Amino acid sequence: MSRMRELVDEVLAEYAWLIDNDKLEGWTELFTEDARYDIIPRENHDRGLPLCLISCKNRAMIRDRILALRIANEYNIHYDRHIIGPTKIAEQDESTVRIEANYLVVQTNQDGDSKVFSAGVYRIFLVLVDGRLRIKDMVVVADTFRVPTLIATPI
Amino acid sequence: MSRMRELVDEVLAEYAWLIDNDKLEGWTELFTEDARYDIIPRENHDRGLPLCLISCKNRAMIRDRILALRIANEYNIHYDRHIIGPTKIAEQDESTVRIEANYLVVQTNQDGDSKVFSAGVYRIFLVLVDGRLRIKDMVVVADTFRVPTLIATPI
Amino acid sequence: MSRMRELVDEVLAEYAWLIDNDKLEGWTELFTEDARYDIIPRENHDRGLPLCLISCKNRAMIRDRILALRIANEYNIHYDRHIIGPTKIAEQDESTVRIEANYLVVQTNQDGDSKVFSAGVYRIFLVLVDGRLRIKDMVVVADTFRVPTLIATPI
């Protein structure tokens, strides 16, 4: 069990590190090929509405998203910092684990001003692949409401 | 020692998860029957003033507080997210542990705006009960000053 | 490996605890005698500019900084809270470890208002000394831009 918690810590650190260092292509490698990645506003989530801000049905879609972002973000320069935790292990067996982890993304604009950009929870189902955890299903439930254009960066 | 740190991680994750998912009745179960739960402004704490914003002498009082909250909060809809850590283990033996953990509560209002609601430190004394840690004494020292009505939700 | 991650958790918790409890003299003890401690704005860092907001070449300089701070801070009363994580272990052997950890400093002023004061990343090289990790080299890359006078407190 201890070993699984450590692997979870590792993959979450890697997740944050890749996004915050603008290594978004590397970030897509954390997902399995058939991975789902959704961002859903908490309001919709709590009402059972399936409307997502971002909905990717597999890794190819996640990659497309990043490609689009590389073009769009030319004019939206900012820095992200992810703070993640605490992490609840909801379910696990030898090769899979289901977790929930609170997250906070602090964004700094070009004037050097830092603000809470998004707060919410990650609900992630991970599978062990060659000794490392990979994301098979991830739902980001975002408390913070932002217009879709502003969440072009993955959360 | 490693095992104790893991148990601490688990109970803090559970603590945050229960509050943030509005499972406040479940949250009261994290406390022992004779548990103390106080919220004290840092200003008072540093001056040795015992004035608390919330002071519960046992779990029955904690439960009463939640009952009252269920009525009061009808008109104060918001989402909380707890970010906790790093966690310092100050003292431990086989069945008890004393920790200090920084916390940050980010609150999102109905307009989808997220803000730092409270920052401070948890000082918790926990005891092992049937393989899980339970809170026997918890003092929340809150740096952020808010009028009492706004901290109806546990921190 | 697990043991090293635990030692890293411990030293980061200690780091935050010492600063947040205003035990700055104790905080200097976390560094080795020849330790470097730099704070550099992310903008400069990303452009390869070596301009630091704070640059200490050894522990004696770190201590001098704290001495100066004790005088200067008489009129700048505030509370800091460090939230640190997730932590990526970038490299390790038996007695050293290189990590990167996101940090967030929330500062509360005398009116009880809490705000994001600084967000960024710690890049730290640590060495094992008598069973505890000590900081040999630390670069704080700060996303948030603040005038130097305001970062008198270590981050």
GROMACS .gro file of C-alpha atoms in nm:
model
  465
    1MET     CA    1   0.000   0.000   0.000
    2SER     CA    2   0.283   0.234   0.093
    3ARG     CA    3   0.443   0.168  -0.245
    4MET     CA    4   0.122   0.263  -0.427
    5ARG     CA    5   0.096   0.591  -0.237
    6GLU     CA    6   0.450   0.673  -0.338
    7LEU     CA    7   0.375   0.599  -0.704
    8VAL     CA    8   0.072   0.827  -0.678
    9ASP     CA    9   0.285   1.105  -0.530
   10GLU     CA   10   0.532   1.059  -0.813
   11VAL     CA   11   0.283   1.077  -1.096
   12LEU     CA   12   0.107   1.381  -0.949
   13ALA     CA   13   0.441   1.558  -0.910
   14GLU     CA   14   0.525   1.470  -1.268
   15TYR     CA   15   0.183   1.590  -1.383
   16ALA     CA   16   0.229   1.930  -1.222
   17TRP     CA   17   0.591   1.961  -1.324
   18LEU     CA   18   0.522   1.894  -1.690
   19ILE     CA   19   0.243   2.150  -1.716
   20ASP     CA   20   0.416   2.414  -1.506
   21ASN     CA   21   0.732   2.384  -1.712
   22ASP     CA   22   0.535   2.407  -2.034
   23LYS     CA   23   0.623   2.051  -2.132
   24LEU     CA   24   0.272   1.984  -2.252
   25GLU     CA   25   0.370   1.724  -2.509
   26GLY     CA   26   0.539   1.527  -2.234
   27TRP     CA   27   0.229   1.572  -2.023
   28THR     CA   28   0.019   1.386  -2.283
   29GLU     CA   29   0.250   1.086  -2.231
   30LEU     CA   30   0.114   1.043  -1.880
   31PHE     CA   31  -0.210   0.918  -2.031
   32THR     CA   32  -0.287   0.576  -2.173
   33GLU     CA   33  -0.384   0.565  -2.537
   34ASP     CA   34  -0.753   0.516  -2.459
   35ALA     CA   35  -0.757   0.768  -2.173
   36ARG     CA   36  -1.047   1.000  -2.106
   37TYR     CA   37  -0.970   1.353  -1.987
   38ASP     CA   38  -1.261   1.578  -1.896
   39ILE     CA   39  -1.287   1.915  -1.729
   40ILE     CA   40  -1.632   1.975  -1.590
   41PRO     CA   41  -1.760   2.270  -1.385
   42ARG     CA   42  -1.865   2.162  -1.038
   43GLU     CA   43  -2.206   2.315  -1.087
   44ASN     CA   44  -2.277   2.087  -1.382
   45HIS     CA   45  -2.121   1.791  -1.208
   46ASP     CA   46  -2.337   1.830  -0.899
   47ARG     CA   47  -2.652   1.858  -1.109
   48GLY     CA   48  -2.564   1.556  -1.316
   49LEU     CA   49  -2.528   1.767  -1.630
   50PRO     CA   50  -2.267   1.615  -1.857
   51LEU     CA   51  -2.152   1.945  -2.008
   52CYS     CA   52  -1.775   1.962  -2.004
   53LEU     CA   53  -1.544   2.252  -2.070
   54ILE     CA   54  -1.298   2.009  -2.221
   55SER     CA   55  -1.375   1.652  -2.316
   56CYS     CA   56  -1.111   1.428  -2.468
   57LYS     CA   57  -1.205   1.068  -2.547
   58ASN     CA   58  -0.850   0.942  -2.602
   59ARG     CA   59  -0.488   1.048  -2.607
   60ALA     CA   60  -0.500   1.153  -2.971
   61MET     CA   61  -0.762   1.413  -2.879
   62ILE     CA   62  -0.551   1.528  -2.586
   63ARG     CA   63  -0.258   1.576  -2.823
   64ASP     CA   64  -0.473   1.768  -3.070
   65ARG     CA   65  -0.574   1.997  -2.789
   66ILE     CA   66  -0.211   2.070  -2.708
   67LEU     CA   67  -0.132   2.135  -3.072
   68ALA     CA   68  -0.415   2.390  -3.089
   69LEU     CA   69  -0.293   2.543  -2.767
   70ARG     CA   70   0.056   2.597  -2.903
   71ILE     CA   71  -0.092   2.829  -3.164
   72ALA     CA   72  -0.358   2.999  -2.950
   73ASN     CA   73  -0.133   3.068  -2.655
   74GLU     CA   74   0.101   3.293  -2.844
   75TYR     CA   75  -0.094   3.587  -2.708
   76ASN     CA   76  -0.181   3.457  -2.365
   77ILE     CA   77   0.145   3.443  -2.180
   78HIS     CA   78   0.124   3.338  -1.819
   79TYR     CA   79   0.283   3.102  -1.571
   80ASP     CA   80   0.096   2.823  -1.398
   81ARG     CA   81   0.176   2.662  -1.065
   82HIS     CA   82  -0.008   2.354  -0.950
   83ILE     CA   83  -0.044   2.278  -0.585
   84ILE     CA   84  -0.194   1.934  -0.532
   85GLY     CA   85  -0.315   1.761  -0.219
   86PRO     CA   86  -0.415   1.611   0.005
   87THR     CA   87  -0.469   1.291  -0.192
   88LYS     CA   88  -0.731   1.036  -0.100
   89ILE     CA   89  -0.681   0.683  -0.224
   90ALA     CA   90  -1.037   0.571  -0.285
   91GLU     CA   91  -0.974   0.224  -0.422
   92GLN     CA   92  -0.677   0.016  -0.520
   93ASP     CA   93  -0.560  -0.327  -0.618
   94GLU     CA   94  -0.219  -0.451  -0.733
   95SER     CA   95  -0.215  -0.269  -1.064
   96THR     CA   96  -0.477   0.007  -1.046
   97VAL     CA   97  -0.567   0.289  -0.814
   98ARG     CA   98  -0.847   0.539  -0.796
   99ILE     CA   99  -0.770   0.869  -0.626
  100GLU     CA  100  -0.918   1.207  -0.551
  101ALA     CA  101  -0.684   1.499  -0.502
  102ASN     CA  102  -0.764   1.864  -0.444
  103TYR     CA  103  -0.578   2.100  -0.671
  104LEU     CA  104  -0.512   2.468  -0.692
  105VAL     CA  105  -0.371   2.639  -0.996
  106VAL     CA  106  -0.214   2.976  -0.928
  107GLN     CA  107  -0.154   3.178  -1.240
  108THR     CA  108   0.088   3.465  -1.276
  109ASN     CA  109   0.037   3.717  -1.553
  110GLN     CA  110   0.293   3.929  -1.733
  111ASP     CA  111   0.275   4.198  -1.467
  112GLY     CA  112   0.393   3.945  -1.212
  113ASP     CA  113   0.058   3.926  -1.038
  114SER     CA  114  -0.037   3.584  -0.899
  115LYS     CA  115  -0.396   3.475  -0.854
  116VAL     CA  116  -0.601   3.166  -0.790
  117PHE     CA  117  -0.688   3.058  -1.141
  118SER     CA  118  -0.870   2.735  -1.067
  119ALA     CA  119  -0.955   2.531  -0.760
  120GLY     CA  120  -1.119   2.193  -0.762
  121VAL     CA  121  -1.059   1.821  -0.747
  122TYR     CA  122  -0.895   1.562  -0.966
  123ARG     CA  123  -1.072   1.227  -0.986
  124ILE     CA  124  -0.827   0.992  -1.147
  125PHE     CA  125  -0.815   0.624  -1.229
  126LEU     CA  126  -0.460   0.508  -1.288
  127VAL     CA  127  -0.310   0.186  -1.412
  128LEU     CA  128   0.037   0.047  -1.358
  129VAL     CA  129   0.231   0.029  -1.686
  130ASP     CA  130   0.594  -0.085  -1.670
  131GLY     CA  131   0.625   0.015  -1.306
  132ARG     CA  132   0.476   0.360  -1.346
  133LEU     CA  133   0.123   0.485  -1.308
  134ARG     CA  134  -0.052   0.610  -1.617
  135ILE     CA  135  -0.382   0.797  -1.630
  136LYS     CA  136  -0.668   0.597  -1.781
  137ASP     CA  137  -0.950   0.821  -1.675
  138MET     CA  138  -0.938   1.171  -1.533
  139VAL     CA  139  -1.217   1.409  -1.448
  140VAL     CA  140  -1.125   1.755  -1.331
  141VAL     CA  141  -1.416   1.897  -1.135
  142ALA     CA  142  -1.349   2.272  -1.132
  143ASP     CA  143  -1.514   2.484  -0.867
  144THR     CA  144  -1.393   2.799  -1.035
  145PHE     CA  145  -1.594   2.904  -1.331
  146ARG     CA  146  -1.407   3.051  -1.626
  147VAL     CA  147  -1.502   3.102  -1.987
  148PRO     CA  148  -1.369   2.817  -2.203
  149THR     CA  149  -1.109   3.024  -2.385
  150LEU     CA  150  -0.926   3.082  -2.061
  151ILE     CA  151  -0.885   2.717  -1.981
  152ALA     CA  152  -0.702   2.633  -2.298
  153THR     CA  153  -0.414   2.519  -2.077
  154PRO     CA  154  -0.477   2.183  -1.916
  155ILE     CA  155  -0.559   2.198  -1.547
  156MET     CA  156   0.768   0.582   1.140
  157SER     CA  157   0.694   0.563   0.773
  158ARG     CA  158   0.366   0.388   0.855
  159MET     CA  159   0.263   0.669   1.091
  160ARG     CA  160   0.332   0.935   0.827
  161GLU     CA  161   0.113   0.742   0.587
  162LEU     CA  162  -0.170   0.723   0.839
  163VAL     CA  163  -0.139   1.098   0.892
  164ASP     CA  164  -0.157   1.159   0.517
  165GLU     CA  165  -0.467   0.941   0.503
  166VAL     CA  166  -0.656   1.110   0.782
  167LEU     CA  167  -0.576   1.460   0.651
  168ALA     CA  168  -0.694   1.358   0.304
  169GLU     CA  169  -1.011   1.219   0.457
  170TYR     CA  170  -1.059   1.536   0.662
  171ALA     CA  171  -1.039   1.758   0.355
  172TRP     CA  172  -1.245   1.524   0.140
  173LEU     CA  173  -1.532   1.506   0.387
  174ILE     CA  174  -1.561   1.883   0.429
  175ASP     CA  175  -1.510   1.965   0.062
  176ASN     CA  176  -1.774   1.714  -0.040
  177ASP     CA  177  -2.017   1.850   0.216
  178LYS     CA  178  -2.012   1.528   0.418
  179LEU     CA  179  -1.996   1.716   0.744
  180GLU     CA  180  -2.170   1.448   0.946
  181GLY     CA  181  -1.902   1.203   0.834
  182TRP     CA  182  -1.640   1.460   0.921
  183THR     CA  183  -1.753   1.457   1.286
  184GLU     CA  184  -1.672   1.083   1.292
  185LEU     CA  185  -1.302   1.164   1.256
  186PHE     CA  186  -1.304   1.291   1.613
  187THR     CA  187  -1.295   1.090   1.932
  188GLU     CA  188  -1.593   1.130   2.163
  189ASP     CA  189  -1.400   1.353   2.403
  190ALA     CA  190  -1.226   1.552   2.130
  191ARG     CA  191  -1.162   1.923   2.154
  192TYR     CA  192  -1.194   2.131   1.836
  193ASP     CA  193  -1.104   2.499   1.853
  194ILE     CA  194  -1.060   2.769   1.593
  195ILE     CA  195  -0.856   3.058   1.725
  196PRO     CA  196  -0.734   3.369   1.542
  197ARG     CA  197  -0.355   3.381   1.527
  198GLU     CA  198  -0.354   3.725   1.683
  199ASN     CA  199  -0.523   3.595   1.997
  200HIS     CA  200  -0.314   3.281   1.997
  201ASP     CA  201   0.014   3.474   1.982
  202ARG     CA  202  -0.094   3.702   2.267
  203GLY     CA  203  -0.205   3.413   2.481
  204LEU     CA  204  -0.568   3.523   2.465
  205PRO     CA  205  -0.795   3.223   2.482
  206LEU     CA  206  -1.076   3.375   2.272
  207CYS     CA  207  -1.183   3.126   2.010
  208LEU     CA  208  -1.405   3.172   1.710
  209ILE     CA  209  -1.530   2.821   1.759
  210SER     CA  210  -1.476   2.610   2.068
  211CYS     CA  211  -1.612   2.258   2.095
  212LYS     CA  212  -1.536   2.061   2.408
  213ASN     CA  213  -1.643   1.721   2.273
  214ARG     CA  214  -1.788   1.548   1.970
  215ALA     CA  215  -2.145   1.613   2.075
  216MET     CA  216  -2.076   1.986   2.052
  217ILE     CA  217  -1.911   1.939   1.714
  218ARG     CA  218  -2.223   1.758   1.593
  219ASP     CA  219  -2.447   2.033   1.727
  220ARG     CA  220  -2.244   2.282   1.533
  221ILE     CA  221  -2.298   2.087   1.212
  222LEU     CA  222  -2.670   2.061   1.279
  223ALA     CA  223  -2.692   2.439   1.320
  224LEU     CA  224  -2.487   2.483   1.008
  225ARG     CA  225  -2.725   2.274   0.801
  226ILE     CA  226  -2.996   2.530   0.870
  227ALA     CA  227  -2.786   2.847   0.849
  228ASN     CA  228  -2.608   2.759   0.531
  229GLU     CA  229  -2.918   2.752   0.320
  230TYR     CA  230  -2.835   3.106   0.213
  231ASN     CA  231  -2.459   3.087   0.203
  232ILE     CA  232  -2.380   2.860  -0.087
  233HIS     CA  233  -2.015   2.816  -0.167
  234TYR     CA  234  -1.758   2.549  -0.238
  235ASP     CA  235  -1.456   2.486  -0.019
  236ARG     CA  236  -1.127   2.330  -0.120
  237HIS     CA  237  -0.869   2.240   0.138
  238ILE     CA  238  -0.505   2.229   0.047
  239ILE     CA  239  -0.300   2.087   0.334
  240GLY     CA  240   0.073   2.060   0.382
  241PRO     CA  241   0.353   2.035   0.441
  242THR     CA  242   0.299   1.831   0.757
  243LYS     CA  243   0.541   1.832   1.045
  244ILE     CA  244   0.533   1.536   1.281
  245ALA     CA  245   0.617   1.699   1.612
  246GLU     CA  246   0.593   1.397   1.839
  247GLN     CA  247   0.489   1.036   1.811
  248ASP     CA  248   0.483   0.704   1.985
  249GLU     CA  249   0.323   0.375   1.884
  250SER     CA  250  -0.036   0.485   1.916
  251THR     CA  251  -0.037   0.866   1.914
  252VAL     CA  252   0.102   1.143   1.701
  253ARG     CA  253   0.113   1.520   1.728
  254ILE     CA  254   0.134   1.712   1.403
  255GLU     CA  255   0.130   2.061   1.264
  256ALA     CA  256   0.012   2.112   0.910
  257ASN     CA  257  -0.035   2.434   0.718
  258TYR     CA  258  -0.371   2.465   0.549
  259LEU     CA  259  -0.531   2.684   0.291
  260VAL     CA  260  -0.903   2.695   0.226
  261VAL     CA  261  -0.999   2.833  -0.112
  262GLN     CA  262  -1.363   2.922  -0.138
  263THR     CA  263  -1.560   2.960  -0.457
  264ASN     CA  264  -1.878   3.164  -0.454
  265GLN     CA  265  -2.184   3.131  -0.673
  266ASP     CA  266  -2.032   3.352  -0.940
  267GLY     CA  267  -1.751   3.102  -0.980
  268ASP     CA  268  -1.493   3.326  -0.819
  269SER     CA  269  -1.226   3.151  -0.610
  270LYS     CA  270  -1.047   3.323  -0.326
  271VAL     CA  271  -0.828   3.243  -0.030
  272PHE     CA  272  -1.082   3.208   0.247
  273SER     CA  273  -0.857   3.105   0.530
  274ALA     CA  274  -0.488   3.032   0.577
  275GLY     CA  275  -0.330   2.901   0.892
  276VAL     CA  276  -0.209   2.593   1.071
  277TYR     CA  277  -0.367   2.281   1.214
  278ARG     CA  278  -0.224   2.161   1.543
  279ILE     CA  279  -0.359   1.813   1.594
  280PHE     CA  280  -0.313   1.537   1.845
  281LEU     CA  281  -0.428   1.205   1.705
  282VAL     CA  282  -0.474   0.862   1.855
  283LEU     CA  283  -0.479   0.525   1.684
  284VAL     CA  284  -0.823   0.362   1.709
  285ASP     CA  285  -0.872   0.028   1.528
  286GLY     CA  286  -0.587   0.097   1.289
  287ARG     CA  287  -0.696   0.447   1.196
  288LEU     CA  288  -0.604   0.784   1.339
  289ARG     CA  289  -0.874   0.979   1.515
  290ILE     CA  290  -0.855   1.343   1.627
  291LYS     CA  291  -0.841   1.388   2.003
  292ASP     CA  292  -0.741   1.750   2.010
  293MET     CA  293  -0.734   2.001   1.727
  294VAL     CA  294  -0.658   2.369   1.732
  295VAL     CA  295  -0.695   2.562   1.409
  296VAL     CA  296  -0.482   2.876   1.431
  297ALA     CA  297  -0.624   3.099   1.158
  298ASP     CA  298  -0.407   3.379   1.022
  299THR     CA  299  -0.700   3.514   0.826
  300PHE     CA  300  -0.944   3.716   1.024
  301ARG     CA  301  -1.311   3.678   0.936
  302VAL     CA  302  -1.626   3.762   1.123
  303PRO     CA  303  -1.759   3.455   1.304
  304THR     CA  304  -2.067   3.413   1.086
  305LEU     CA  305  -1.849   3.343   0.787
  306ILE     CA  306  -1.667   3.057   0.949
  307ALA     CA  307  -1.977   2.856   1.017
  308THR     CA  308  -1.822   2.586   0.800
  309PRO     CA  309  -1.548   2.391   0.974
  310ILE     CA  310  -1.198   2.480   0.858
  311MET     CA  311   1.382   0.528  -0.218
  312SER     CA  312   1.080   0.548   0.005
  313ARG     CA  313   1.303   0.652   0.293
  314MET     CA  314   1.452   0.938   0.089
  315ARG     CA  315   1.106   1.070  -0.002
  316GLU     CA  316   1.016   1.072   0.364
  317LEU     CA  317   1.329   1.265   0.453
  318VAL     CA  318   1.243   1.515   0.181
  319ASP     CA  319   0.891   1.554   0.322
  320GLU     CA  320   1.040   1.610   0.665
  321VAL     CA  321   1.287   1.878   0.566
  322LEU     CA  322   1.030   2.067   0.359
  323ALA     CA  323   0.787   2.059   0.650
  324GLU     CA  324   1.062   2.186   0.877
  325TYR     CA  325   1.152   2.456   0.627
  326ALA     CA  326   0.796   2.588   0.614
  327TRP     CA  327   0.740   2.551   0.986
  328LEU     CA  328   1.050   2.748   1.081
  329ILE     CA  329   0.969   3.042   0.853
  330ASP     CA  330   0.598   3.048   0.929
  331ASN     CA  331   0.666   3.045   1.302
  332ASP     CA  332   0.920   3.322   1.268
  333LYS     CA  333   1.207   3.097   1.371
  334LEU     CA  334   1.432   3.238   1.104
  335GLU     CA  335   1.755   3.176   1.293
  336GLY     CA  336   1.660   2.808   1.314
  337TRP     CA  337   1.577   2.815   0.946
  338THR     CA  338   1.937   2.909   0.862
  339GLU     CA  339   2.044   2.586   1.033
  340LEU     CA  340   1.879   2.386   0.755
  341PHE     CA  341   2.159   2.495   0.523
  342THR     CA  342   2.511   2.360   0.500
  343GLU     CA  343   2.789   2.607   0.571
  344ASP     CA  344   2.876   2.646   0.203
  345ALA     CA  345   2.514   2.656   0.086
  346ARG     CA  346   2.394   2.880  -0.192
  347TYR     CA  347   2.047   3.036  -0.158
  348ASP     CA  348   1.914   3.241  -0.448
  349ILE     CA  349   1.577   3.392  -0.528
  350ILE     CA  350   1.542   3.465  -0.896
  351PRO     CA  351   1.239   3.597  -1.085
  352ARG     CA  352   1.112   3.342  -1.337
  353GLU     CA  353   1.137   3.597  -1.614
  354ASN     CA  354   1.511   3.636  -1.560
  355HIS     CA  355   1.556   3.265  -1.508
  356ASP     CA  356   1.383   3.177  -1.837
  357ARG     CA  357   1.595   3.429  -2.028
  358GLY     CA  358   1.917   3.307  -1.873
  359LEU     CA  359   1.969   3.638  -1.693
  360PRO     CA  360   2.148   3.579  -1.366
  361LEU     CA  361   1.991   3.872  -1.182
  362CYS     CA  362   1.868   3.755  -0.845
  363LEU     CA  363   1.645   3.927  -0.593
  364ILE     CA  364   1.843   3.762  -0.319
  365SER     CA  365   2.175   3.586  -0.363
  366CYS     CA  366   2.356   3.430  -0.070
  367LYS     CA  367   2.683   3.250  -0.138
  368ASN     CA  368   2.706   3.074   0.198
  369ARG     CA  369   2.531   3.033   0.531
  370ALA     CA  370   2.705   3.333   0.684
  371MET     CA  371   2.540   3.553   0.422
  372ILE     CA  372   2.205   3.388   0.489
  373ARG     CA  373   2.246   3.466   0.858
  374ASP     CA  374   2.340   3.828   0.783
  375ARG     CA  375   2.024   3.857   0.579
  376ILE     CA  376   1.815   3.738   0.874
  377LEU     CA  377   1.989   3.981   1.107
  378ALA     CA  378   1.907   4.268   0.872
  379LEU     CA  379   1.553   4.143   0.847
  380ARG     CA  380   1.505   4.148   1.222
  381ILE     CA  381   1.559   4.522   1.215
  382ALA     CA  382   1.377   4.605   0.891
  383ASN     CA  383   1.067   4.403   0.966
  384GLU     CA  384   0.969   4.604   1.267
  385TYR     CA  385   0.731   4.796   1.045
  386ASN     CA  386   0.619   4.520   0.813
  387ILE     CA  387   0.415   4.289   1.027
  388HIS     CA  388   0.252   4.001   0.849
  389TYR     CA  389   0.203   3.627   0.871
  390ASP     CA  390   0.336   3.383   0.614
  391ARG     CA  391   0.202   3.039   0.533
  392HIS     CA  392   0.392   2.808   0.303
  393ILE     CA  393   0.211   2.545   0.109
  394ILE     CA  394   0.457   2.315  -0.067
  395GLY     CA  395   0.405   2.040  -0.321
  396PRO     CA  396   0.386   1.829  -0.516
  397THR     CA  397   0.753   1.736  -0.494
  398LYS     CA  398   0.941   1.583  -0.782
  399ILE     CA  399   1.254   1.387  -0.700
  400ALA     CA  400   1.473   1.463  -0.999
  401GLU     CA  401   1.786   1.273  -0.899
  402GLN     CA  402   1.911   1.082  -0.600
  403ASP     CA  403   2.180   0.856  -0.469
  404GLU     CA  404   2.244   0.724  -0.119
  405SER     CA  405   2.338   1.054   0.038
  406THR     CA  406   2.210   1.330  -0.191
  407VAL     CA  407   1.886   1.422  -0.360
  408ARG     CA  408   1.782   1.685  -0.608
  409ILE     CA  409   1.419   1.795  -0.596
  410GLU     CA  410   1.178   2.043  -0.745
  411ALA     CA  411   0.876   2.145  -0.542
  412ASN     CA  412   0.610   2.400  -0.620
  413TYR     CA  413   0.544   2.646  -0.344
  414LEU     CA  414   0.286   2.902  -0.256
  415VAL     CA  415   0.329   3.164   0.012
  416VAL     CA  416   0.006   3.312   0.140
  417GLN     CA  417   0.057   3.627   0.338
  418THR     CA  418  -0.187   3.775   0.586
  419ASN     CA  419  -0.162   4.142   0.673
  420GLN     CA  420  -0.263   4.319   0.991
  421ASP     CA  421  -0.620   4.358   0.873
  422GLY     CA  422  -0.649   3.981   0.854
  423ASP     CA  423  -0.655   3.973   0.477
  424SER     CA  424  -0.483   3.674   0.315
  425LYS     CA  425  -0.337   3.688  -0.033
  426VAL     CA  426  -0.105   3.494  -0.259
  427PHE     CA  427   0.227   3.660  -0.190
  428SER     CA  428   0.452   3.442  -0.401
  429ALA     CA  429   0.414   3.137  -0.623
  430GLY     CA  430   0.696   2.949  -0.785
  431VAL     CA  431   0.924   2.652  -0.757
  432TYR     CA  432   1.202   2.542  -0.525
  433ARG     CA  433   1.498   2.372  -0.692
  434ILE     CA  434   1.697   2.218  -0.413
  435PHE     CA  435   2.004   1.998  -0.385
  436LEU     CA  436   2.020   1.832  -0.048
  437VAL     CA  437   2.282   1.624   0.126
  438LEU     CA  438   2.244   1.376   0.408
  439VAL     CA  439   2.417   1.497   0.726
  440ASP     CA  440   2.382   1.283   1.039
  441GLY     CA  441   2.063   1.124   0.914
  442ARG     CA  442   1.893   1.449   0.813
  443LEU     CA  443   1.882   1.633   0.486
  444ARG     CA  444   2.052   1.970   0.468
  445ILE     CA  445   2.025   2.223   0.187
  446LYS     CA  446   2.345   2.265  -0.013
  447ASP     CA  447   2.201   2.457  -0.302
  448MET     CA  448   1.861   2.620  -0.336
  449VAL     CA  449   1.720   2.831  -0.612
  450VAL     CA  450   1.376   2.980  -0.564
  451VAL     CA  451   1.231   3.061  -0.904
  452ALA     CA  452   0.952   3.306  -0.826
  453ASP     CA  453   0.674   3.353  -1.080
  454THR     CA  454   0.537   3.642  -0.883
  455PHE     CA  455   0.717   3.966  -0.931
  456ARG     CA  456   0.755   4.186  -0.627
  457VAL     CA  457   0.985   4.474  -0.553
  458PRO     CA  458   1.290   4.355  -0.356
  459THR     CA  459   1.193   4.530  -0.033
  460LEU     CA  460   0.888   4.312  -0.004
  461ILE     CA  461   1.078   3.988  -0.020
  462ALA     CA  462   1.292   4.061   0.279
  463THR     CA  463   1.143   3.748   0.436
  464PRO     CA  464   1.286   3.426   0.294
  465ILE     CA  465   1.052   3.244   0.060
   0.00000   0.00000   0.00000
